[in-house]
Amino acid sequence: MLANLKAEFRRLLTIRSTYILMLVGAAITFFFSFWIEGFKGISGSPASELRPTAIQEIMNNSVGLGITFACIVVILFMAHEYRYNTIMYTLTATASRTRALLAKAIVAAIFCIVYGLLATGLAIGAYLLGVSFRDGASLPAQEVDILYNLGKIAFYCASYALVGLLVATATRNLVGSIALFMIYPTTAEPLLGLLLKDNAKYLPITALDSTMGVSATTATTLEPGKAMLVSGLYITIAGLITWILYVKRDAN
Amino acid sequence: MIEALNLSKRYKKKMAVDGISFNVESGKVTGFLGPNGAGKSTTMRLMLGLDYGGGQTTFDGKPLYKYNQPSQMVGILLEAKAFHPTRSARNHLRILAAMGGVPYSRVDEVLEIVGLTEVAKKGPGKFSLGMSQRLGIAAALLGQPKYLILDEPANGLDPEGIAWLREFLKDYAAQGNAVFVSSHLLTEMALMAENIVVIGKGKLIADTSIKELESSKGRASVFVRSDKQDNIEKLLKLNKLSFIPENNGFRVTGATTDEIGKLAFDNKLLLLELSKQNASLEDIFLEITENAEEFKGHDKETK
């Protein structure tokens, strides 16, 4: 397993697109937190209002931005295996396909957690910098439960990593998986939300976003604990299906 | 030894590989031949467990997945361009080395062997087909495997590269390893392989040594030339031997040089030339796969 993890980390970190997407994600996170939330302040945005929960809000909002790019990195990481047929090396160099997939999932999750935490740190720093440039503004003492929030971020990022990995593994198509990843949460799920009304909170991405207190649909969000449970269930089921596909299908 | 037993694979209604069994012996290069669409690549994928189908392949008595480090048992090259185009050749190999538990120092060794040291830091996306093949061969050699399974490794190589590959694979096999290599370069195969496995339309056509195939009765012919060609022709007809005129003589099939020599002597004919003509591997291949071609070209354009 250690050999697989080492190989997968190298696979992820020896590709230019990983760094480009990380930089783009970081730049957008910085711009959003520094300029829009910190310096300018959008009326109606809780973080902009310089409330005691402002940092908390920044943490909730910014991680979603960063994780989108990290998730695309994960999709590329997996889909490139099929696009460039390196999957045949992966599957013939490893005695167990389960082990190969597990190594990829662990690496993807670790990457997204680390990137999510770094993006959150960057967002907080950028926000504080932005506020310091705002005329006469001062941030009140903040109420933030650091450990609780770090735990939520870690769960959220790992879940998105798995979403990306599962989509790419199941579709085995780079364009298809990126399209699905972009279209489903932004278009399909909000439309489904209109049909399901209040039950829309149980939709997969809505539930997952609820762990961070944000939502793609207009539904009332689930409590973070419940949201973790619901989204965890979705990921487990999707993970099982993908695992069966990975193990039982021809290599590519 | 590699033992492939009853390999089969069906794609919807089409049987791509139909109950193929053969052995690949250690210490030898075994060629794998077949017309386009015969099922060569599918057979190789079945052997490696990349595709699922019927039958089993064992490597020294065990399926590949039973080995802890399969890449140290079998080196593969199934596709020349199986790499990310912008990841450097060295990093590509380092990933495979890490996966197979091979030290990174081996990466530079194999790059040296295949002659890609100078471009190790470059992304292989702009490599020529020949260079890509060399990178694929380097990947196959990483784990110093006992078996090599190579699908058309000579494709795109220049003549010097083909000669290098031929000698390299022969040397590799001579060290007690087994090399199973498919190719459509029949002359190359004749120079490189000792045994061949021929398939057509998913079925096994031949599994034998090249020498045996070339000299098997019915495929070898005899060239005979005399000062009295008309008499020879009459003699051959009288003895119901099939022949075709060639180079001021006749190419005769279905008889040995001894038999024709004796016939001529008995009939008091002077022979100027009498020699055994082995059929080329290409002739044999075309003959034995005549009815097994999936895709055939036609001499005339059809309208």
Coordinates of C-alpha atoms in Angstrom, one line a residue:
Chain A
M1 CA 0.0 0.0 0.0
L2 CA 2.8 2.4 0.9
A3 CA 4.3 1.9 -2.6
N4 CA 0.9 2.7 -4.2
L5 CA 0.5 5.9 -2.0
K6 CA 4.0 7.0 -2.9
A7 CA 3.3 6.5 -6.6
E8 CA 0.0 8.2 -6.5
F9 CA 1.4 11.3 -4.7
R10 CA 4.1 11.5 -7.3
R11 CA 1.5 11.1 -10.1
L12 CA -0.5 14.0 -8.6
L13 CA 2.4 16.3 -7.9
T14 CA 4.4 15.9 -11.1
I15 CA 1.9 17.4 -13.4
R16 CA 1.7 21.1 -14.4
S17 CA -2.1 21.3 -14.3
T18 CA -2.1 20.5 -10.6
Y19 CA -0.1 23.6 -9.8
I20 CA -1.9 25.8 -12.3
L21 CA -5.3 24.9 -10.9
M22 CA -4.1 25.3 -7.3
L23 CA -2.8 28.8 -8.2
V24 CA -6.0 29.8 -9.9
G25 CA -8.0 28.6 -7.0
A26 CA -5.8 30.4 -4.5
A27 CA -6.0 33.6 -6.6
I28 CA -9.8 33.5 -6.7
T29 CA -10.0 32.8 -3.0
F30 CA -7.7 35.7 -2.3
F31 CA -9.6 38.1 -4.5
F32 CA -13.0 37.0 -3.0
S33 CA -11.8 37.3 0.6
F34 CA -9.6 40.4 0.2
W35 CA -11.5 42.6 -2.2
I36 CA -15.2 41.5 -2.0
E37 CA -15.5 40.5 1.6
G38 CA -12.7 42.3 3.3
F39 CA -12.0 45.6 1.5
K40 CA -15.2 46.5 -0.4
G41 CA -17.8 44.6 1.7
I42 CA -21.0 43.4 0.0
S43 CA -24.1 44.6 1.6
G44 CA -26.0 41.6 3.0
S45 CA -22.9 39.5 3.2
P46 CA -22.4 38.4 6.8
A47 CA -18.7 38.5 6.6
S48 CA -18.7 42.0 5.1
E49 CA -20.8 43.3 8.0
L50 CA -17.8 42.9 10.4
R51 CA -19.8 40.8 12.9
P52 CA -18.3 38.6 15.6
T53 CA -18.9 35.7 13.2
A54 CA -17.2 37.2 10.2
I55 CA -14.2 34.9 10.3
Q56 CA -16.5 32.0 10.7
E57 CA -18.4 33.1 7.6
I58 CA -15.2 33.5 5.6
M59 CA -14.2 30.0 6.6
N60 CA -17.5 28.6 5.4
N61 CA -17.7 30.5 2.2
S62 CA -14.1 30.4 1.0
V63 CA -13.5 26.7 1.3
G64 CA -16.1 26.0 -1.4
L65 CA -14.2 28.2 -3.9
G66 CA -10.9 26.5 -3.3
I67 CA -12.2 23.0 -3.2
T68 CA -13.8 23.4 -6.7
F69 CA -10.4 23.7 -8.2
A70 CA -8.9 20.9 -6.0
C71 CA -11.7 18.7 -7.1
I72 CA -10.9 19.4 -10.8
V73 CA -7.3 18.4 -10.0
V74 CA -8.6 15.1 -8.6
I75 CA -10.7 14.5 -11.7
L76 CA -7.7 15.1 -13.9
F77 CA -5.6 12.9 -11.7
M78 CA -8.0 10.0 -12.2
A79 CA -9.3 10.7 -15.7
H80 CA -5.8 11.1 -17.2
E81 CA -5.2 7.4 -16.3
Y82 CA -7.9 6.5 -18.8
R83 CA -7.2 9.2 -21.3
Y84 CA -3.5 8.3 -21.6
N85 CA -4.0 4.6 -20.9
T86 CA -1.6 4.6 -18.0
I87 CA -4.3 2.6 -16.1
M88 CA -2.8 -0.5 -17.7
Y89 CA 0.5 0.1 -15.8
T90 CA -1.4 0.8 -12.6
L91 CA -3.4 -2.3 -12.8
T92 CA -0.6 -4.6 -13.8
A93 CA 1.8 -3.2 -11.3
T94 CA -0.5 -3.8 -8.4
A95 CA -1.7 -7.1 -7.2
S96 CA -5.1 -5.8 -6.1
R97 CA -7.4 -3.3 -7.9
T98 CA -9.0 -2.5 -4.6
R99 CA -5.6 -1.4 -3.2
A100 CA -5.0 0.7 -6.3
L101 CA -8.3 2.5 -6.0
L102 CA -8.0 2.9 -2.2
A103 CA -4.5 4.5 -2.7
K104 CA -6.0 7.0 -5.2
A105 CA -8.8 7.8 -2.8
I106 CA -6.5 8.4 0.1
V107 CA -4.2 10.6 -1.9
A108 CA -7.1 12.6 -3.4
A109 CA -8.6 13.1 0.1
I110 CA -5.3 14.2 1.7
F111 CA -4.6 16.6 -1.2
C112 CA -8.0 18.2 -1.0
I113 CA -7.9 18.5 2.8
V114 CA -4.4 20.1 2.8
Y115 CA -5.4 22.4 -0.1
G116 CA -8.7 23.2 1.6
L117 CA -7.0 24.1 4.9
L118 CA -4.4 26.2 3.1
A119 CA -7.1 28.0 1.1
T120 CA -9.0 28.7 4.3
G121 CA -5.9 30.1 5.9
L122 CA -5.3 32.3 2.8
A123 CA -8.9 33.4 2.9
I124 CA -8.7 34.5 6.5
G125 CA -5.4 36.3 6.0
A126 CA -6.7 38.0 2.9
Y127 CA -9.9 39.0 4.6
L128 CA -8.1 40.5 7.6
L129 CA -5.8 42.4 5.2
G130 CA -8.8 43.7 3.3
V131 CA -10.6 44.8 6.4
S132 CA -7.4 46.6 7.6
F133 CA -7.5 48.7 4.3
R134 CA -11.2 49.6 4.8
D135 CA -11.6 53.1 6.2
G136 CA -12.4 53.2 9.9
A137 CA -13.3 49.6 10.0
S138 CA -12.4 47.4 13.0
L139 CA -13.3 43.8 13.5
P140 CA -15.0 42.9 16.8
A141 CA -13.7 40.0 18.8
Q142 CA -14.4 36.8 16.9
E143 CA -16.3 33.8 17.9
V144 CA -14.8 30.8 16.2
D145 CA -14.6 27.2 17.3
I146 CA -11.3 26.4 15.5
L147 CA -11.2 22.6 16.0
Y148 CA -14.9 22.2 15.1
N149 CA -14.4 24.2 11.9
L150 CA -11.2 22.4 10.9
G151 CA -13.0 19.1 11.4
K152 CA -15.9 20.3 9.1
I153 CA -13.5 21.6 6.5
A154 CA -11.6 18.3 6.5
F155 CA -14.8 16.4 6.0
Y156 CA -16.1 18.7 3.4
C157 CA -12.8 18.7 1.4
A158 CA -12.3 14.9 1.7
S159 CA -15.9 14.4 0.5
Y160 CA -15.5 16.6 -2.5
A161 CA -12.2 14.8 -3.3
L162 CA -14.1 11.5 -3.3
V163 CA -16.9 13.0 -5.4
G164 CA -14.4 14.0 -8.0
L165 CA -12.6 10.7 -7.9
L166 CA -15.8 8.7 -8.1
V167 CA -17.2 10.7 -11.0
A168 CA -14.0 10.3 -13.0
T169 CA -13.7 6.6 -12.2
A170 CA -17.2 5.8 -13.1
T171 CA -17.3 7.8 -16.3
R172 CA -13.7 7.2 -17.3
N173 CA -13.9 10.3 -19.4
L174 CA -12.2 13.6 -18.7
V175 CA -14.6 16.0 -20.4
G176 CA -17.6 14.0 -19.3
S177 CA -16.6 14.0 -15.6
I178 CA -15.7 17.7 -15.6
A179 CA -19.0 18.6 -17.3
L180 CA -20.9 16.4 -14.8
F181 CA -19.0 18.0 -11.9
M182 CA -19.8 21.5 -13.1
I183 CA -23.3 21.0 -14.3
Y184 CA -24.9 18.7 -11.7
P185 CA -24.4 21.0 -8.6
T186 CA -25.1 24.3 -10.4
T187 CA -28.0 23.2 -12.7
A188 CA -29.4 19.8 -12.1
E189 CA -29.5 19.9 -8.3
P190 CA -31.2 23.4 -8.1
L191 CA -33.8 22.2 -10.6
L192 CA -34.4 19.1 -8.6
G193 CA -34.6 21.3 -5.6
L194 CA -37.6 23.1 -7.2
L195 CA -39.4 19.8 -7.5
L196 CA -38.5 18.4 -4.1
K197 CA -39.1 21.7 -2.3
D198 CA -38.1 21.3 1.4
N199 CA -36.8 17.8 0.9
A200 CA -34.2 19.2 -1.4
K201 CA -32.0 19.4 1.6
Y202 CA -31.4 15.7 1.3
L203 CA -30.0 16.0 -2.2
P204 CA -26.3 15.0 -2.3
I205 CA -24.5 18.2 -3.1
T206 CA -27.0 20.3 -1.1
A207 CA -26.4 18.0 1.9
L208 CA -22.6 18.2 1.4
D209 CA -22.7 22.0 1.2
S210 CA -24.8 22.1 4.3
T211 CA -21.9 20.8 6.3
M212 CA -20.4 24.3 5.7
G213 CA -23.7 26.1 6.1
V214 CA -24.1 27.0 2.4
S215 CA -26.4 25.5 -0.1
A216 CA -26.8 25.3 -3.9
T217 CA -30.6 25.0 -3.6
T218 CA -33.2 27.3 -1.9
A219 CA -34.0 24.6 0.6
T220 CA -33.5 25.1 4.3
T221 CA -30.1 23.4 5.1
L222 CA -29.5 20.5 7.4
E223 CA -27.7 20.8 10.6
P224 CA -23.9 20.2 9.9
G225 CA -24.0 16.8 11.8
K226 CA -27.0 15.5 9.9
A227 CA -25.6 16.9 6.7
M228 CA -22.4 15.0 7.3
L229 CA -24.4 11.8 7.9
V230 CA -26.5 12.2 4.7
S231 CA -23.6 13.2 2.4
G232 CA -21.5 10.5 4.0
L233 CA -24.2 7.9 3.1
Y234 CA -24.3 9.1 -0.5
I235 CA -20.5 8.9 -0.8
T236 CA -20.5 5.5 0.7
I237 CA -23.1 4.1 -1.7
A238 CA -21.5 5.8 -4.7
G239 CA -18.1 4.6 -3.5
L240 CA -19.3 1.0 -3.4
I241 CA -20.8 1.2 -6.9
T242 CA -17.6 2.8 -8.2
W243 CA -15.4 0.2 -6.4
I244 CA -17.4 -2.7 -8.0
L245 CA -17.1 -1.0 -11.4
Y246 CA -13.4 -0.5 -11.0
V247 CA -12.8 -4.1 -9.9
K248 CA -15.1 -5.8 -12.3
R249 CA -14.8 -3.9 -15.5
D250 CA -12.2 -4.3 -18.2
A251 CA -9.2 -2.0 -17.5
N252 CA -10.3 0.7 -20.1
Chain B
M1 CA 7.1 -20.4 -18.3
I2 CA 3.9 -18.6 -19.2
E3 CA 0.9 -20.9 -19.7
A4 CA -2.2 -19.5 -21.3
L5 CA -5.1 -21.8 -21.0
N6 CA -8.3 -21.6 -22.9
L7 CA -8.4 -17.8 -23.1
S8 CA -11.6 -16.4 -24.5
K9 CA -13.3 -13.1 -24.7
R10 CA -16.6 -12.1 -26.2
Y11 CA -17.7 -8.6 -27.3
K12 CA -21.5 -8.7 -27.6
K13 CA -22.0 -11.1 -30.5
K14 CA -18.4 -11.3 -31.6
M15 CA -16.0 -13.9 -30.2
A16 CA -12.8 -11.8 -30.1
V17 CA -10.7 -14.6 -28.6
D18 CA -11.9 -18.2 -28.8
G19 CA -10.4 -20.7 -26.5
I20 CA -6.7 -20.1 -27.2
S21 CA -4.1 -22.1 -25.3
F22 CA -0.3 -21.8 -25.7
N23 CA 2.9 -21.7 -23.7
V24 CA 5.7 -19.1 -23.8
E25 CA 8.9 -20.8 -22.9
S26 CA 11.7 -19.2 -20.8
G27 CA 15.0 -18.6 -22.6
K28 CA 13.2 -17.9 -25.9
V29 CA 11.6 -15.2 -27.8
T30 CA 8.1 -16.2 -28.8
G31 CA 6.5 -14.3 -31.6
F32 CA 2.8 -13.6 -31.7
L33 CA 1.3 -13.2 -35.2
G34 CA -2.1 -12.7 -36.7
P35 CA -3.8 -10.5 -39.2
N36 CA -5.4 -7.1 -38.1
G37 CA -8.3 -7.7 -35.8
A38 CA -7.2 -11.3 -35.1
G39 CA -7.3 -10.7 -31.3
K40 CA -3.6 -10.3 -30.5
S41 CA -4.0 -7.3 -28.2
T42 CA -7.1 -8.7 -26.6
T43 CA -5.2 -11.9 -25.9
M44 CA -2.3 -10.0 -24.3
R45 CA -4.8 -8.0 -22.1
L46 CA -6.5 -11.2 -21.1
M47 CA -3.1 -12.7 -20.1
L48 CA -2.4 -9.7 -17.9
G49 CA -5.8 -9.6 -16.3
L50 CA -6.6 -6.2 -17.8
D51 CA -9.7 -7.6 -19.5
Y52 CA -12.0 -10.2 -18.1
G53 CA -12.9 -13.3 -20.0
G54 CA -12.6 -17.0 -19.9
G55 CA -9.5 -19.0 -19.2
Q56 CA -6.4 -18.4 -17.2
T57 CA -2.8 -17.4 -17.6
T58 CA -0.2 -18.4 -15.1
F59 CA 3.4 -17.2 -14.7
D60 CA 5.5 -19.9 -13.2
G61 CA 2.3 -21.6 -12.1
K62 CA 0.6 -18.6 -10.5
P63 CA -1.7 -15.9 -11.9
L64 CA -0.2 -12.5 -12.1
Y65 CA -2.3 -11.0 -9.3
K66 CA -0.9 -13.6 -6.8
Y67 CA 2.5 -11.9 -7.0
N68 CA 3.2 -9.1 -4.5
Q69 CA 5.1 -7.1 -7.0
P70 CA 3.7 -8.1 -10.4
S71 CA 5.8 -5.6 -12.3
Q72 CA 8.9 -7.4 -11.1
M73 CA 7.5 -10.6 -12.7
V74 CA 6.1 -9.2 -16.0
G75 CA 7.1 -6.1 -17.9
I76 CA 4.6 -4.9 -20.4
L77 CA 4.3 -2.6 -23.4
L78 CA 0.8 -2.6 -24.9
E79 CA 0.7 0.9 -26.3
A80 CA 3.5 3.2 -27.3
K81 CA 1.9 6.4 -26.2
A82 CA 0.7 5.3 -22.7
F83 CA 2.0 8.3 -20.8
H84 CA 1.0 11.8 -19.8
P85 CA 2.4 14.1 -22.5
T86 CA 3.7 16.9 -20.2
R87 CA 5.0 14.8 -17.3
S88 CA 8.7 14.2 -17.9
A89 CA 9.9 10.8 -19.0
R90 CA 11.9 10.4 -15.8
N91 CA 8.9 11.2 -13.6
H92 CA 6.7 8.9 -15.7
L93 CA 9.1 6.0 -15.0
R94 CA 9.6 7.1 -11.3
I95 CA 5.8 6.7 -10.8
L96 CA 6.0 3.2 -12.2
A97 CA 9.1 2.4 -10.2
A98 CA 7.4 3.6 -6.9
M99 CA 4.4 1.4 -7.7
G100 CA 6.5 -1.6 -8.4
G101 CA 8.8 -1.2 -5.4
V102 CA 11.8 -0.5 -7.7
P103 CA 14.5 1.9 -6.6
Y104 CA 14.7 5.2 -8.5
S105 CA 18.3 4.5 -9.5
R106 CA 16.8 1.8 -11.9
V107 CA 15.0 4.6 -13.7
D108 CA 18.2 6.1 -14.9
E109 CA 19.5 2.7 -15.8
V110 CA 16.6 1.9 -18.1
L111 CA 16.7 5.3 -19.7
E112 CA 20.4 4.6 -20.5
I113 CA 19.5 1.2 -21.9
V114 CA 16.9 2.6 -24.3
G115 CA 19.0 5.7 -25.1
L116 CA 16.6 8.3 -23.7
T117 CA 18.9 9.8 -21.0
E118 CA 19.2 13.1 -22.9
V119 CA 15.5 13.7 -23.1
A120 CA 14.7 12.3 -19.6
K121 CA 13.5 15.7 -18.4
K122 CA 11.3 16.4 -21.3
G123 CA 7.6 15.7 -21.6
P124 CA 7.1 12.8 -24.0
G125 CA 4.2 14.4 -25.7
K126 CA 6.5 15.6 -28.5
F127 CA 8.4 12.3 -28.7
S128 CA 8.4 10.5 -32.1
L129 CA 6.7 7.2 -32.2
G130 CA 10.1 5.5 -32.0
M131 CA 11.1 7.5 -28.9
S132 CA 7.7 6.7 -27.4
Q133 CA 8.3 3.0 -28.0
R134 CA 11.7 3.3 -26.4
L135 CA 10.1 4.8 -23.3
G136 CA 7.5 2.0 -23.3
I137 CA 10.3 -0.5 -23.4
A138 CA 12.1 1.3 -20.6
A139 CA 8.9 1.0 -18.5
A140 CA 8.7 -2.7 -19.3
L141 CA 12.3 -3.2 -18.2
L142 CA 12.0 -1.3 -14.9
G143 CA 11.4 -4.2 -12.6
Q144 CA 13.9 -6.5 -14.3
P145 CA 11.1 -8.9 -15.0
K146 CA 11.3 -12.5 -15.8
Y147 CA 8.8 -12.1 -18.6
L148 CA 8.2 -9.4 -21.2
I149 CA 4.9 -9.0 -23.0
L150 CA 5.3 -6.5 -25.8
D151 CA 2.7 -5.5 -28.4
E152 CA 4.3 -4.3 -31.6
P153 CA 7.4 -2.8 -29.9
A154 CA 9.2 -2.3 -33.3
N155 CA 6.4 0.0 -34.6
G156 CA 7.9 3.4 -35.4
L157 CA 11.5 2.4 -34.7
D158 CA 14.1 3.2 -37.3
P159 CA 16.2 0.4 -38.9
E160 CA 18.9 0.9 -36.3
G161 CA 16.3 0.9 -33.5
I162 CA 14.8 -2.3 -34.9
A163 CA 18.2 -4.0 -35.0
W164 CA 18.9 -2.8 -31.5
L165 CA 15.5 -4.2 -30.2
R166 CA 16.1 -7.5 -32.0
E167 CA 19.5 -8.0 -30.3
F168 CA 18.3 -6.7 -27.0
L169 CA 15.3 -9.1 -26.8
K170 CA 17.3 -12.0 -28.0
D171 CA 19.9 -11.3 -25.3
Y172 CA 17.2 -10.8 -22.7
A173 CA 15.7 -14.1 -23.5
A174 CA 19.1 -15.8 -23.5
Q175 CA 19.4 -14.9 -19.9
G176 CA 16.6 -17.3 -19.1
N177 CA 13.8 -14.8 -19.4
A178 CA 10.7 -15.3 -21.7
V179 CA 9.8 -12.7 -24.3
F180 CA 6.4 -12.7 -25.9
V181 CA 6.2 -10.2 -28.7
S182 CA 3.7 -9.4 -31.3
S183 CA 4.7 -7.8 -34.6
H184 CA 3.5 -7.5 -38.1
L185 CA 7.1 -7.2 -39.3
L186 CA 7.4 -10.8 -40.4
T187 CA 11.0 -10.7 -41.6
E188 CA 11.9 -9.1 -38.2
M189 CA 10.0 -11.9 -36.4
A190 CA 11.8 -14.5 -38.4
L191 CA 15.1 -13.1 -37.3
M192 CA 14.1 -12.6 -33.7
A193 CA 11.8 -15.3 -32.6
E194 CA 12.4 -19.0 -32.1
N195 CA 8.8 -20.0 -31.5
I196 CA 5.6 -18.4 -32.9
V197 CA 2.0 -18.4 -32.0
V198 CA -0.3 -17.5 -34.8
I199 CA -4.0 -16.6 -34.4
G200 CA -6.7 -15.6 -36.8
K201 CA -10.3 -14.6 -36.1
G202 CA -9.7 -15.2 -32.4
K203 CA -8.6 -18.8 -32.9
L204 CA -5.2 -20.5 -32.6
I205 CA -3.8 -21.4 -36.0
A206 CA -0.3 -22.4 -35.1
D207 CA 1.9 -22.8 -32.0
T208 CA 5.3 -24.1 -33.1
S209 CA 8.9 -23.2 -33.7
I210 CA 9.7 -21.1 -36.7
K211 CA 12.2 -23.8 -38.0
E212 CA 9.5 -26.5 -37.8
L213 CA 7.0 -24.3 -39.5
E214 CA 9.4 -23.3 -42.3
S215 CA 10.5 -26.8 -43.0
S216 CA 7.2 -28.6 -42.6
K217 CA 6.3 -30.8 -45.6
G218 CA 4.1 -29.1 -48.1
R219 CA 5.4 -25.7 -47.3
A220 CA 9.0 -26.3 -48.4
S221 CA 9.5 -26.5 -52.1
V222 CA 12.3 -27.7 -54.4
F223 CA 13.9 -25.7 -57.2
V224 CA 15.0 -27.8 -60.2
R225 CA 16.7 -26.7 -63.4
S226 CA 17.8 -29.0 -66.2
D227 CA 19.3 -28.6 -69.7
K228 CA 16.1 -30.2 -71.0
Q229 CA 13.3 -28.3 -69.4
D230 CA 10.6 -30.0 -71.6
N231 CA 11.6 -33.4 -70.4
I232 CA 11.6 -32.3 -66.8
E233 CA 8.2 -30.8 -67.2
K234 CA 6.9 -34.1 -68.7
L235 CA 8.5 -36.0 -65.8
L236 CA 6.9 -33.8 -63.2
K237 CA 3.5 -34.1 -64.8
L238 CA 3.9 -37.9 -65.1
N239 CA 4.6 -38.1 -61.4
K240 CA 1.6 -35.8 -60.6
L241 CA 3.8 -33.2 -58.8
S242 CA 2.6 -29.6 -58.7
F243 CA 5.1 -27.1 -60.0
I244 CA 5.4 -23.6 -61.3
P245 CA 7.9 -22.3 -63.8
E246 CA 10.4 -20.0 -62.2
N247 CA 13.8 -18.5 -63.2
N248 CA 14.4 -20.9 -66.1
G249 CA 13.5 -23.8 -63.9
F250 CA 10.6 -25.2 -61.9
R251 CA 9.5 -24.7 -58.3
V252 CA 8.1 -28.1 -57.2
T253 CA 6.0 -28.8 -54.1
G254 CA 5.2 -32.1 -52.6
A255 CA 8.6 -33.7 -53.1
T256 CA 12.0 -33.7 -51.6
T257 CA 15.3 -32.9 -53.3
D258 CA 16.2 -36.6 -52.9
E259 CA 13.0 -37.8 -54.6
I260 CA 13.4 -35.4 -57.6
G261 CA 17.1 -36.2 -57.9
K262 CA 16.3 -39.9 -58.0
L263 CA 13.6 -39.3 -60.6
A264 CA 15.9 -37.4 -62.9
F265 CA 18.7 -40.0 -62.5
D266 CA 16.3 -42.8 -63.4
N267 CA 15.2 -40.9 -66.5
K268 CA 18.8 -40.0 -67.4
L269 CA 18.2 -36.3 -67.2
L270 CA 21.1 -33.9 -66.4
L271 CA 20.2 -31.5 -63.6
L272 CA 22.0 -28.1 -63.5
E273 CA 20.4 -27.1 -60.3
L274 CA 18.5 -28.8 -57.5
S275 CA 17.9 -27.0 -54.2
K276 CA 15.5 -27.0 -51.3
Q277 CA 13.5 -23.7 -51.0
N278 CA 12.1 -22.9 -47.6
A279 CA 9.1 -20.8 -47.7
S280 CA 9.5 -17.4 -46.1
L281 CA 7.7 -16.6 -42.9
E282 CA 5.6 -14.2 -44.9
D283 CA 4.5 -16.9 -47.4
I284 CA 3.7 -19.2 -44.6
F285 CA 1.8 -16.5 -42.7
L286 CA -0.2 -15.6 -45.7
E287 CA -1.0 -19.2 -46.4
I288 CA -2.1 -20.2 -42.9
T289 CA -4.1 -17.1 -42.2
E290 CA -5.7 -17.0 -45.7
N291 CA -9.1 -17.6 -44.4
A292 CA -8.6 -15.9 -41.0
E293 CA -8.4 -12.3 -42.1
E294 CA -10.9 -10.0 -40.6
F295 CA -10.2 -7.0 -42.8
K296 CA -9.1 -7.6 -46.4
G297 CA -8.0 -5.2 -49.1
H298 CA -9.0 -5.7 -52.7
D299 CA -6.8 -5.5 -55.8
K300 CA -9.3 -3.5 -57.7
E301 CA -11.3 -0.4 -56.7
T302 CA -14.9 -1.3 -56.3
K303 CA -17.6 1.1 -57.4

